[in-house]
């Protein structure tokens, strides 16, 4: 079986605007990850850049299920003592885009 390689003219990058109002975080992250990789297109190839551009609006109104309000999001700068811990409740109030970025990166 031959490897499908799309021509450069076949690779288009579409723009998507997604409203995150009352959408569950995990379900939003899987949809955004699929769009960013371009897996929704018939010309998808893992070695070709066929991804899309995604804009998420109303990120502060996202729905967090379960016990996520009590959990923390960790990030490390790579330097000694550079561990940063932020709770989901704190991030939802100040930087909700960090929650969505971490979830999409995990997908």
N, CA, C and O atoms as a printed pandas DataFrame, in Angstrom:
     atom_number atom_name residue_name chain_id  residue_number  x_coord  y_coord  z_coord
0              1         N          UNK        A               1    0.844   -1.173    0.000
1              2        CA          UNK        A               1    0.000    0.000    0.000
2              3         C          UNK        A               1    0.888    1.234    0.000
3              4         O          UNK        A               1    1.837    1.320    0.780
4              5         N          UNK        A               2    0.587    2.178   -0.863
5              6        CA          UNK        A               2    1.386    3.380   -0.958
6              7         C          UNK        A               2    1.006    4.386    0.116
7              8         O          UNK        A               2   -0.127    4.403    0.596
8              9         N          UNK        A               3    1.952    5.209    0.483
9             10        CA          UNK        A               3    1.694    6.285    1.427
10            11         C          UNK        A               3    1.048    7.447    0.693
11            12         O          UNK        A               3    1.537    7.894   -0.344
12            13         N          UNK        A               4   -0.060    7.929    1.249
13            14        CA          UNK        A               4   -0.752    9.063    0.638
14            15         C          UNK        A               4   -0.003   10.339    0.992
15            16         O          UNK        A               4    0.205   10.631    2.170
16            17         N          UNK        A               5    0.394   11.087    0.000
17            18        CA          UNK        A               5    1.056   12.365    0.205
18            19         C          UNK        A               5    0.259   13.445   -0.523
19            20         O          UNK        A               5    0.236   13.469   -1.753
20            21         N          UNK        A               6   -0.395   14.340    0.225
21            22        CA          UNK        A               6   -1.167   15.384   -0.446
22            23         C          UNK        A               6   -0.256   16.401   -1.117
23            24         O          UNK        A               6    0.849   16.676   -0.649
24            25         N          UNK        A               7   -0.735   16.944   -2.202
25            26        CA          UNK        A               7    0.001   17.997   -2.912
26            27         C          UNK        A               7   -0.083   19.291   -2.113
27            28         O          UNK        A               7   -1.033   19.478   -1.353
28            29         N          UNK        A               8    0.883   20.186   -2.266
29            30        CA          UNK        A               8    0.823   21.458   -1.526
30            31         C          UNK        A               8   -0.436   22.274   -1.810
31            32         O          UNK        A               8   -0.886   23.032   -0.951
32            33         N          UNK        A               9   -1.000   22.132   -2.988
33            34        CA          UNK        A               9   -2.230   22.863   -3.304
34            35         C          UNK        A               9   -3.429   22.292   -2.546
35            36         O          UNK        A               9   -4.422   22.991   -2.348
36            37         N          UNK        A              10   -3.346   21.025   -2.121
37            38        CA          UNK        A              10   -4.444   20.400   -1.383
38            39         C          UNK        A              10   -4.455   20.777    0.091
39            40         O          UNK        A              10   -5.473   20.610    0.762
40            41         N          UNK        A              11   -3.342   21.283    0.602
41            42        CA          UNK        A              11   -3.244   21.619    2.020
42            43         C          UNK        A              11   -3.812   23.017    2.265
43            44         O          UNK        A              11   -3.193   24.023    1.919
44            45         N          UNK        A              12   -4.969   23.057    2.852
45            46        CA          UNK        A              12   -5.590   24.336    3.194
46            47         C          UNK        A              12   -5.700   24.435    4.705
47            48         O          UNK        A              12   -5.867   23.427    5.391
48            49         N          UNK        A              13   -5.609   25.628    5.210
49            50        CA          UNK        A              13   -5.712   25.885    6.644
50            51         C          UNK        A              13   -6.952   26.738    6.877
51            52         O          UNK        A              13   -6.967   27.926    6.556
52            53         N          UNK        A              14   -7.973   26.136    7.428
53            54        CA          UNK        A              14   -9.224   26.826    7.689
54            55         C          UNK        A              14   -9.199   27.440    9.086
55            56         O          UNK        A              14   -8.394   27.054    9.934
56            57         N          UNK        A              15  -10.082   28.390    9.308
57            58        CA          UNK        A              15  -10.212   29.044   10.605
58            59         C          UNK        A              15  -11.510   28.581   11.246
59            60         O          UNK        A              15  -12.553   28.548   10.593
60            61         N          UNK        A              16  -11.449   28.225   12.517
61            62        CA          UNK        A              16  -12.618   27.802   13.277
62            63         C          UNK        A              16  -12.721   28.659   14.526
63            64         O          UNK        A              16  -11.722   28.911   15.201
64            65         N          UNK        A              17  -13.939   29.108   14.832
65            66        CA          UNK        A              17  -14.214   29.834   16.074
66            67         C          UNK        A              17  -15.140   28.951   16.894
67            68         O          UNK        A              17  -16.222   28.584   16.437
68            69         N          UNK        A              18  -14.716   28.611   18.100
69            70        CA          UNK        A              18  -15.469   27.716   18.967
70            71         C          UNK        A              18  -15.884   28.466   20.215
71            72         O          UNK        A              18  -15.059   29.106   20.867
72            73         N          UNK        A              19  -17.169   28.386   20.547
73            74        CA          UNK        A              19  -17.694   29.009   21.754
74            75         C          UNK        A              19  -17.640   27.978   22.874
75            76         O          UNK        A              19  -18.259   26.920   22.766
76            77         N          UNK        A              20  -16.913   28.270   23.940
77            78        CA          UNK        A              20  -16.702   27.316   25.027
78            79         C          UNK        A              20  -17.709   27.472   26.162
79            80         O          UNK        A              20  -17.500   26.924   27.244
80            81         N          UNK        A              21  -18.788   28.199   25.939
81            82        CA          UNK        A              21  -19.777   28.405   26.995
82            83         C          UNK        A              21  -20.465   27.089   27.335
83            84         O          UNK        A              21  -21.088   26.470   26.473
84            85         N          UNK        A              22  -20.353   26.659   28.596
85            86        CA          UNK        A              22  -20.982   25.449   29.140
86            87         C          UNK        A              22  -20.605   24.181   28.386
87            88         O          UNK        A              22  -21.414   23.257   28.296
88            89         N          UNK        A              23  -19.392   24.119   27.842
89            90        CA          UNK        A              23  -18.884   22.918   27.190
90            91         C          UNK        A              23  -17.913   22.250   28.155
91            92         O          UNK        A              23  -17.095   22.922   28.783
92            93         N          UNK        A              24  -18.002   20.934   28.272
93            94        CA          UNK        A              24  -17.130   20.190   29.172
94            95         C          UNK        A              24  -15.698   20.260   28.637
95            96         O          UNK        A              24  -15.473   20.137   27.433
96            97         N          UNK        A              25  -14.741   20.456   29.528
97            98        CA          UNK        A              25  -13.342   20.694   29.157
98            99         C          UNK        A              25  -12.756   19.578   28.296
99           100         O          UNK        A              25  -12.133   19.863   27.273
100          101         N          UNK        A              26  -12.938   18.335   28.678
101          102        CA          UNK        A              26  -12.352   17.220   27.933
102          103         C          UNK        A              26  -12.921   17.075   26.537
103          104         O          UNK        A              26  -12.187   16.780   25.594
104          105         N          UNK        A              27  -14.217   17.278   26.395
105          106        CA          UNK        A              27  -14.848   17.167   25.084
106          107         C          UNK        A              27  -14.396   18.298   24.166
107          108         O          UNK        A              27  -14.200   18.091   22.969
108          109         N          UNK        A              28  -14.232   19.489   24.725
109          110        CA          UNK        A              28  -13.723   20.613   23.944
110          111         C          UNK        A              28  -12.291   20.345   23.506
111          112         O          UNK        A              28  -11.924   20.616   22.362
112          113         N          UNK        A              29  -11.475   19.807   24.425
113          114        CA          UNK        A              29  -10.063   19.560   24.117
114          115         C          UNK        A              29   -9.897   18.534   23.000
115          116         O          UNK        A              29   -9.013   18.687   22.157
116          117         N          UNK        A              30  -10.726   17.495   22.975
117          118        CA          UNK        A              30  -10.604   16.503   21.911
118          119         C          UNK        A              30  -11.020   17.075   20.564
119          120         O          UNK        A              30  -10.400   16.767   19.546
120          121         N          UNK        A              31  -12.057   17.900   20.543
121          122        CA          UNK        A              31  -12.476   18.513   19.285
122          123         C          UNK        A              31  -11.424   19.473   18.755
123          124         O          UNK        A              31  -11.136   19.487   17.558
124          125         N          UNK        A              32  -10.843   20.283   19.653
125          126        CA          UNK        A              32   -9.823   21.245   19.232
126          127         C          UNK        A              32   -8.565   20.528   18.755
127          128         O          UNK        A              32   -7.956   20.935   17.766
128          129         N          UNK        A              33   -8.172   19.457   19.457
129          130        CA          UNK        A              33   -6.982   18.706   19.050
130          131         C          UNK        A              33   -7.173   18.076   17.673
131          132         O          UNK        A              33   -6.240   18.041   16.870
132          133         N          UNK        A              34   -8.368   17.583   17.401
133          134        CA          UNK        A              34   -8.658   17.010   16.091
134          135         C          UNK        A              34   -8.569   18.061   14.996
135          136         O          UNK        A              34   -8.021   17.808   13.923
136          137         N          UNK        A              35   -9.110   19.239   15.273
137          138        CA          UNK        A              35   -9.057   20.319   14.283
138          139         C          UNK        A              35   -7.632   20.808   14.063
139          140         O          UNK        A              35   -7.246   21.086   12.928
140          141         N          UNK        A              36   -6.847   20.916   15.126
141          142        CA          UNK        A              36   -5.473   21.417   14.997
142          143         C          UNK        A              36   -4.596   20.462   14.189
143          144         O          UNK        A              36   -3.718   20.906   13.450
144          145         N          UNK        A              37   -4.823   19.180   14.321
145          146        CA          UNK        A              37   -4.045   18.209   13.551
146          147         C          UNK        A              37   -4.555   18.048   12.136
147          148         O          UNK        A              37   -3.826   17.568   11.268
148          149         N          UNK        A              38   -5.815   18.447   11.882
149          150        CA          UNK        A              38   -6.383   18.317   10.553
150          151         C          UNK        A              38   -6.964   16.950   10.273
151          152         O          UNK        A              38   -7.120   16.574    9.112
152          153         N          UNK        A              39   -7.289   16.196   11.315
153          154        CA          UNK        A              39   -7.793   14.843   11.119
154          155         C          UNK        A              39   -9.229   14.818   10.619
155          156         O          UNK        A              39   -9.746   13.748   10.298
156          157         N          UNK        A              40   -9.879   15.962   10.545
157          158        CA          UNK        A              40  -11.240   16.017   10.037
158          159         C          UNK        A              40  -11.278   16.158    8.516
159          160         O          UNK        A              40  -12.360   16.184    7.930
160          161         N          UNK        A              41  -10.133   16.247    7.881
161          162        CA          UNK        A              41  -10.066   16.446    6.433
162          163         C          UNK        A              41   -9.789   15.132    5.714
163          164         O          UNK        A              41   -9.102   14.262    6.248
164          165         N          UNK        A              42  -10.321   14.986    4.506
165          166        CA          UNK        A              42  -10.024   13.761    3.744
166          167         C          UNK        A              42   -8.578   13.709    3.255
167          168         O          UNK        A              42   -8.096   12.638    2.884
168          169         N          UNK        A              43   -7.882   14.837    3.248
169          170        CA          UNK        A              43   -6.491   14.864    2.783
170          171         C          UNK        A              43   -5.508   14.773    3.938
171          172         O          UNK        A              43   -4.362   15.203    3.806
172          173         N          UNK        A              44   -5.941   14.216    5.080
173          174        CA          UNK        A              44   -5.064   14.129    6.248
174          175         C          UNK        A              44   -3.921   13.155    5.997
175          176         O          UNK        A              44   -4.122   12.044    5.508
176          177         N          UNK        A              45   -2.731   13.595    6.339
177          178        CA          UNK        A              45   -1.554   12.735    6.349
178          179         C          UNK        A              45   -0.732   13.154    7.565
179          180         O          UNK        A              45   -0.521   14.349    7.768
180          181         N          UNK        A              46   -0.263   12.211    8.379
181          182        CA          UNK        A              46    0.427   12.587    9.607
182          183         C          UNK        A              46    1.749   13.325    9.383
183          184         O          UNK        A              46    2.234   14.004   10.288
184          185         N          UNK        A              47    2.329   13.203    8.208
185          186        CA          UNK        A              47    3.604   13.854    7.943
186          187         C          UNK        A              47    3.447   15.202    7.253
187          188         O          UNK        A              47    4.443   15.879    6.998
188          189         N          UNK        A              48    2.218   15.605    6.945
189          190        CA          UNK        A              48    1.979   16.868    6.248
190          191         C          UNK        A              48    1.242   17.827    7.166
191          192         O          UNK        A              48    0.430   17.405    7.990
192          193         N          UNK        A              49    1.522   19.112    7.027
193          194        CA          UNK        A              49    0.862   20.132    7.841
194          195         C          UNK        A              49   -0.490   20.455    7.227
195          196         O          UNK        A              49   -0.606   21.334    6.373
196          197         N          UNK        A              50   -1.505   19.738    7.671
197          198        CA          UNK        A              50   -2.852   19.968    7.154
198          199         C          UNK        A              50   -3.775   20.495    8.237
199          200         O          UNK        A              50   -4.996   20.412    8.104
200          201         N          UNK        A              51   -3.210   21.036    9.306
201          202        CA          UNK        A              51   -3.981   21.504   10.440
202          203         C          UNK        A              51   -4.740   22.781   10.166
203          204         O          UNK        A              51   -4.570   23.414    9.124
204          205         N          UNK        A              52   -5.575   23.147   11.108
205          206        CA          UNK        A              52   -6.410   24.329   11.009
206          207         C          UNK        A              52   -6.025   25.330   12.093
207          208         O          UNK        A              52   -5.219   25.034   12.975
208          209         N          UNK        A              53   -6.608   26.501   12.010
209          210        CA          UNK        A              53   -6.434   27.526   13.030
210          211         C          UNK        A              53   -7.705   27.548   13.875
211          212         O          UNK        A              53   -8.810   27.526   13.333
212          213         N          UNK        A              54   -7.556   27.590   15.198
213          214        CA          UNK        A              54   -8.705   27.524   16.091
214          215         C          UNK        A              54   -8.660   28.707   17.053
215          216         O          UNK        A              54   -7.627   28.997   17.657
216          217         N          UNK        A              55   -9.796   29.382   17.182
217          218        CA          UNK        A              55   -9.972   30.462   18.158
218          219         C          UNK        A              55  -11.071   30.027   19.108
219          220         O          UNK        A              55  -12.153   29.632   18.672
220          221         N          UNK        A              56  -10.800   30.096   20.407
221          222        CA          UNK        A              56  -11.788   29.709   21.406
222          223         C          UNK        A              56  -12.226   30.976   22.141
223          224         O          UNK        A              56  -11.407   31.699   22.708
224          225         N          UNK        A              57  -13.535   31.226   22.117
225          226        CA          UNK        A              57  -14.069   32.388   22.829
226          227         C          UNK        A              57  -14.820   31.906   24.063
227          228         O          UNK        A              57  -15.233   30.748   24.134
228          229         N          UNK        A              58  -14.991   32.786   25.022
229          230        CA          UNK        A              58  -15.671   32.510   26.299
230          231         C          UNK        A              58  -15.012   31.360   27.050
231          232         O          UNK        A              58  -15.695   30.465   27.549
232          233         N          UNK        A              59  -13.699   31.387   27.129
233          234        CA          UNK        A              59  -12.970   30.321   27.824
234          235         C          UNK        A              59  -13.243   30.341   29.324
235          236         O          UNK        A              59  -13.107   29.310   29.984
236          237         N          UNK        A              60  -13.622   31.479   29.869
237          238        CA          UNK        A              60  -13.879   31.555   31.307
238          239         C          UNK        A              60  -15.221   30.942   31.693
239          240         O          UNK        A              60  -15.508   30.809   32.882
240          241         N          UNK        A              61  -16.047   30.566   30.724
241          242        CA          UNK        A              61  -17.355   29.975   31.001
242          243         C          UNK        A              61  -17.374   28.478   30.722
243          244         O          UNK        A              61  -18.442   27.899   30.524
244          245         N          UNK        A              62  -16.210   27.851   30.706
245          246        CA          UNK        A              62  -16.111   26.425   30.425
246          247         C          UNK        A              62  -16.620   25.631   31.627
247          248         O          UNK        A              62  -16.529   26.092   32.765
248          249         N          UNK        A              63  -17.149   24.453   31.375
249          250        CA          UNK        A              63  -17.673   23.598   32.438
250          251         C          UNK        A              63  -16.595   22.615   32.876
251          252         O          UNK        A              63  -16.039   21.878   32.061
252          253         N          UNK        A              64  -16.309   22.616   34.165
253          254        CA          UNK        A              64  -15.372   21.657   34.743
254          255         C          UNK        A              64  -16.168   20.635   35.531
255          256         O          UNK        A              64  -16.910   20.996   36.445
256          257         N          UNK        A              65  -16.024   19.365   35.187
257          258        CA          UNK        A              65  -16.791   18.311   35.837
258          259         C          UNK        A              65  -15.965   17.638   36.915
259          260         O          UNK        A              65  -14.748   17.809   36.987
260          261         N          UNK        A              66  -16.638   16.882   37.739
261          262        CA          UNK        A              66  -15.952   16.110   38.770
262          263         C          UNK        A              66  -15.361   16.982   39.852
263          264         O          UNK        A              66  -15.975   17.958   40.282
264          265         N          UNK        A              67  -14.165   16.627   40.290
265          266        CA          UNK        A              67  -13.507   17.305   41.401
266          267         C          UNK        A              67  -12.366   18.189   40.910
267          268         O          UNK        A              67  -11.372   18.362   41.615
268          269         N          UNK        A              68  -12.497   18.752   39.701
269          270        CA          UNK        A              68  -11.392   19.529   39.148
270          271         C          UNK        A              68  -11.155   20.840   39.878
271          272         O          UNK        A              68  -10.040   21.360   39.852
272          273         N          UNK        A              69  -12.161   21.381   40.520
273          274        CA          UNK        A              69  -11.973   22.646   41.249
274          275         C          UNK        A              69  -11.016   22.472   42.429
275          276         O          UNK        A              69  -10.404   23.443   42.873
276          277         N          UNK        A              70  -10.884   21.264   42.933
277          278        CA          UNK        A              70   -9.972   21.020   44.033
278          279         C          UNK        A              70   -8.579   20.598   43.580
279          280         O          UNK        A              70   -7.664   20.511   44.398
280          281         N          UNK        A              71   -8.410   20.334   42.287
281          282        CA          UNK        A              71   -7.123   19.870   41.777
282          283         C          UNK        A              71   -6.249   21.037   41.352
283          284         O          UNK        A              71   -6.707   22.177   41.270
284          285         N          UNK        A              72   -4.991   20.737   41.084
285          286        CA          UNK        A              72   -4.029   21.768   40.696
286          287         C          UNK        A              72   -3.386   21.425   39.362
287          288         O          UNK        A              72   -3.258   20.256   38.998
288          289         N          UNK        A              73   -2.986   22.464   38.640
289          290        CA          UNK        A              73   -2.275   22.328   37.378
290          291         C          UNK        A              73   -0.818   22.663   37.640
291          292         O          UNK        A              73   -0.509   23.744   38.143
292          293         N          UNK        A              74    0.075   21.751   37.306
293          294        CA          UNK        A              74    1.500   21.926   37.558
294          295         C          UNK        A              74    2.218   22.333   36.283
295          296         O          UNK        A              74    1.884   21.858   35.197
296          297         N          UNK        A              75    3.192   23.201   36.412
297          298        CA          UNK        A              75    4.089   23.524   35.310
298          299         C          UNK        A              75    5.460   23.813   35.912
299          300         O          UNK        A              75    5.569   24.291   37.041
300          301         N          UNK        A              76    6.493   23.519   35.147
301          302        CA          UNK        A              76    7.849   23.684   35.643
302          303         C          UNK        A              76    8.659   24.445   34.612
303          304         O          UNK        A              76    8.568   24.173   33.415
304          305         N          UNK        A              77    9.451   25.398   35.076
305          306        CA          UNK        A              77   10.242   26.225   34.175
306          307         C          UNK        A              77   11.526   25.529   33.728
307          308         O          UNK        A              77   12.172   25.969   32.776
308          309         N          UNK        A              78   11.896   24.450   34.409
309          310        CA          UNK        A              78   13.120   23.748   34.074
310          311         C          UNK        A              78   14.294   24.168   34.941
311          312         O          UNK        A              78   15.369   23.573   34.870
312          313         N          UNK        A              79   14.093   25.177   35.747
313          314        CA          UNK        A              79   15.143   25.643   36.646
314          315         C          UNK        A              79   14.879   25.107   38.050
315          316         O          UNK        A              79   13.738   24.780   38.375
316          317         N          UNK        A              80   15.903   25.012   38.882
317          318        CA          UNK        A              80   15.697   24.532   40.254
318          319         C          UNK        A              80   14.706   25.429   41.006
319          320         O          UNK        A              80   14.833   26.653   41.015
320          321         N          UNK        A              81   13.741   24.801   41.619
321          322        CA          UNK        A              81   12.727   25.552   42.344
322          323         C          UNK        A              81   11.702   26.204   41.445
323          324         O          UNK        A              81   10.981   27.098   41.888
324          325         N          UNK        A              82   11.613   25.784   40.192
325          326        CA          UNK        A              82   10.738   26.426   39.228
326          327         C          UNK        A              82    9.371   25.780   39.084
327          328         O          UNK        A              82    8.695   26.001   38.079
328          329         N          UNK        A              83    8.948   24.991   40.058
329          330        CA          UNK        A              83    7.645   24.356   40.005
330          331         C          UNK        A              83    6.558   25.364   40.357
331          332         O          UNK        A              83    6.636   26.051   41.375
332          333         N          UNK        A              84    5.551   25.440   39.503
333          334        CA          UNK        A              84    4.446   26.362   39.763
334          335         C          UNK        A              84    3.173   25.548   39.860
335          336         O          UNK        A              84    2.870   24.749   38.973
336          337         N          UNK        A              85    2.417   25.751   40.946
337          338        CA          UNK        A              85    1.160   25.047   41.170
338          339         C          UNK        A              85    0.041   26.074   41.237
339          340         O          UNK        A              85    0.085   27.010   42.036
340          341         N          UNK        A              86   -0.944   25.892   40.403
341          342        CA          UNK        A              86   -2.104   26.769   40.401
342          343         C          UNK        A              86   -3.349   25.900   40.445
343          344         O          UNK        A              86   -3.432   24.894   39.741
344          345         N          UNK        A              87   -4.317   26.285   41.267
345          346        CA          UNK        A              87   -5.561   25.523   41.324
346          347         C          UNK        A              87   -6.437   25.872   40.132
347          348         O          UNK        A              87   -6.332   26.960   39.567
348          349         N          UNK        A              88   -7.302   24.939   39.757
349          350        CA          UNK        A              88   -8.199   25.174   38.632
350          351         C          UNK        A              88   -9.147   26.331   38.920
351          352         O          UNK        A              88   -9.486   27.093   38.014
352          353         N          UNK        A              89   -9.580   26.472   40.178
353          354        CA          UNK        A              89  -10.486   27.570   40.526
354          355         C          UNK        A              89   -9.799   28.915   40.342
355          356         O          UNK        A              89  -10.408   29.868   39.855
356          357         N          UNK        A              90   -8.524   28.992   40.734
357          358        CA          UNK        A              90   -7.751   30.228   40.585
358          359         C          UNK        A              90   -7.495   30.533   39.103
359          360         O          UNK        A              90   -7.599   31.682   38.673
360          361         N          UNK        A              91   -7.165   29.505   38.337
361          362        CA          UNK        A              91   -6.910   29.708   36.911
362          363         C          UNK        A              91   -8.181   30.067   36.147
363          364         O          UNK        A              91   -8.134   30.851   35.199
364          365         N          UNK        A              92   -9.307   29.503   36.549
365          366        CA          UNK        A              92  -10.563   29.814   35.878
366          367         C          UNK        A              92  -10.928   31.281   36.054
367          368         O          UNK        A              92  -11.543   31.885   35.175
368          369         N          UNK        A              93  -10.550   31.843   37.182
369          370        CA          UNK        A              93  -10.836   33.259   37.426
370          371         C          UNK        A              93   -9.826   34.177   36.738
371          372         O          UNK        A              93  -10.198   35.252   36.265
372          373         N          UNK        A              94   -8.561   33.773   36.674
373          374        CA          UNK        A              94   -7.510   34.670   36.168
374          375         C          UNK        A              94   -7.052   34.357   34.749
375          376         O          UNK        A              94   -7.005   35.254   33.908
376          377         N          UNK        A              95   -6.712   33.101   34.469
377          378        CA          UNK        A              95   -6.163   32.714   33.164
378          379         C          UNK        A              95   -6.830   31.430   32.673
379          380         O          UNK        A              95   -6.213   30.365   32.719
380          381         N          UNK        A              96   -8.085   31.510   32.202
381          382        CA          UNK        A              96   -8.759   30.275   31.767
382          383         C          UNK        A              96   -8.144   29.665   30.507
383          384         O          UNK        A              96   -8.346   28.482   30.232
384          385         N          UNK        A              97   -7.401   30.455   29.745
385          386        CA          UNK        A              97   -6.788   29.899   28.531
386          387         C          UNK        A              97   -5.708   28.878   28.866
387          388         O          UNK        A              97   -5.433   27.986   28.063
388          389         N          UNK        A              98   -5.089   28.995   30.047
389          390        CA          UNK        A              98   -4.065   28.026   30.454
390          391         C          UNK        A              98   -4.661   26.654   30.702
391          392         O          UNK        A              98   -4.016   25.638   30.440
392          393         N          UNK        A              99   -5.889   26.615   31.204
393          394        CA          UNK        A              99   -6.562   25.334   31.437
394          395         C          UNK        A              99   -6.812   24.636   30.099
395          396         O          UNK        A              99   -6.564   23.438   29.958
396          397         N          UNK        A             100   -7.300   25.391   29.131
397          398        CA          UNK        A             100   -7.624   24.795   27.834
398          399         C          UNK        A             100   -6.353   24.394   27.089
399          400         O          UNK        A             100   -6.325   23.343   26.449
400          401         N          UNK        A             101   -5.304   25.210   27.159
401          402        CA          UNK        A             101   -4.042   24.860   26.502
402          403         C          UNK        A             101   -3.466   23.558   27.065
403          404         O          UNK        A             101   -2.986   22.708   26.316
404          405         N          UNK        A             102   -3.520   23.411   28.396
405          406        CA          UNK        A             102   -2.975   22.196   29.013
406          407         C          UNK        A             102   -3.792   20.975   28.629
407          408         O          UNK        A             102   -3.234   19.898   28.418
408          409         N          UNK        A             103   -5.109   21.129   28.534
409          410        CA          UNK        A             103   -5.963   19.999   28.170
410          411         C          UNK        A             103   -5.738   19.595   26.705
411          412         O          UNK        A             103   -5.678   18.405   26.396
412          413         N          UNK        A             104   -5.614   20.562   25.819
413          414        CA          UNK        A             104   -5.396   20.258   24.406
414          415         C          UNK        A             104   -4.024   19.651   24.204
415          416         O          UNK        A             104   -3.861   18.749   23.383
416          417         N          UNK        A             105   -3.033   20.132   24.941
417          418        CA          UNK        A             105   -1.685   19.576   24.830
418          419         C          UNK        A             105   -1.672   18.120   25.298
419          420         O          UNK        A             105   -0.918   17.306   24.765
420          421         N          UNK        A             106   -2.490   17.792   26.275
421          422        CA          UNK        A             106   -2.594   16.424   26.754
422          423         C          UNK        A             106   -3.284   15.479   25.797
423          424         O          UNK        A             106   -3.181   14.261   25.940
424          425         N          UNK        A             107   -3.982   16.024   24.832
425          426        CA          UNK        A             107   -4.669   15.183   23.851
426          427         C          UNK        A             107   -3.717   14.760   22.771
427          428         O          UNK        A             107   -4.107   14.044   21.849
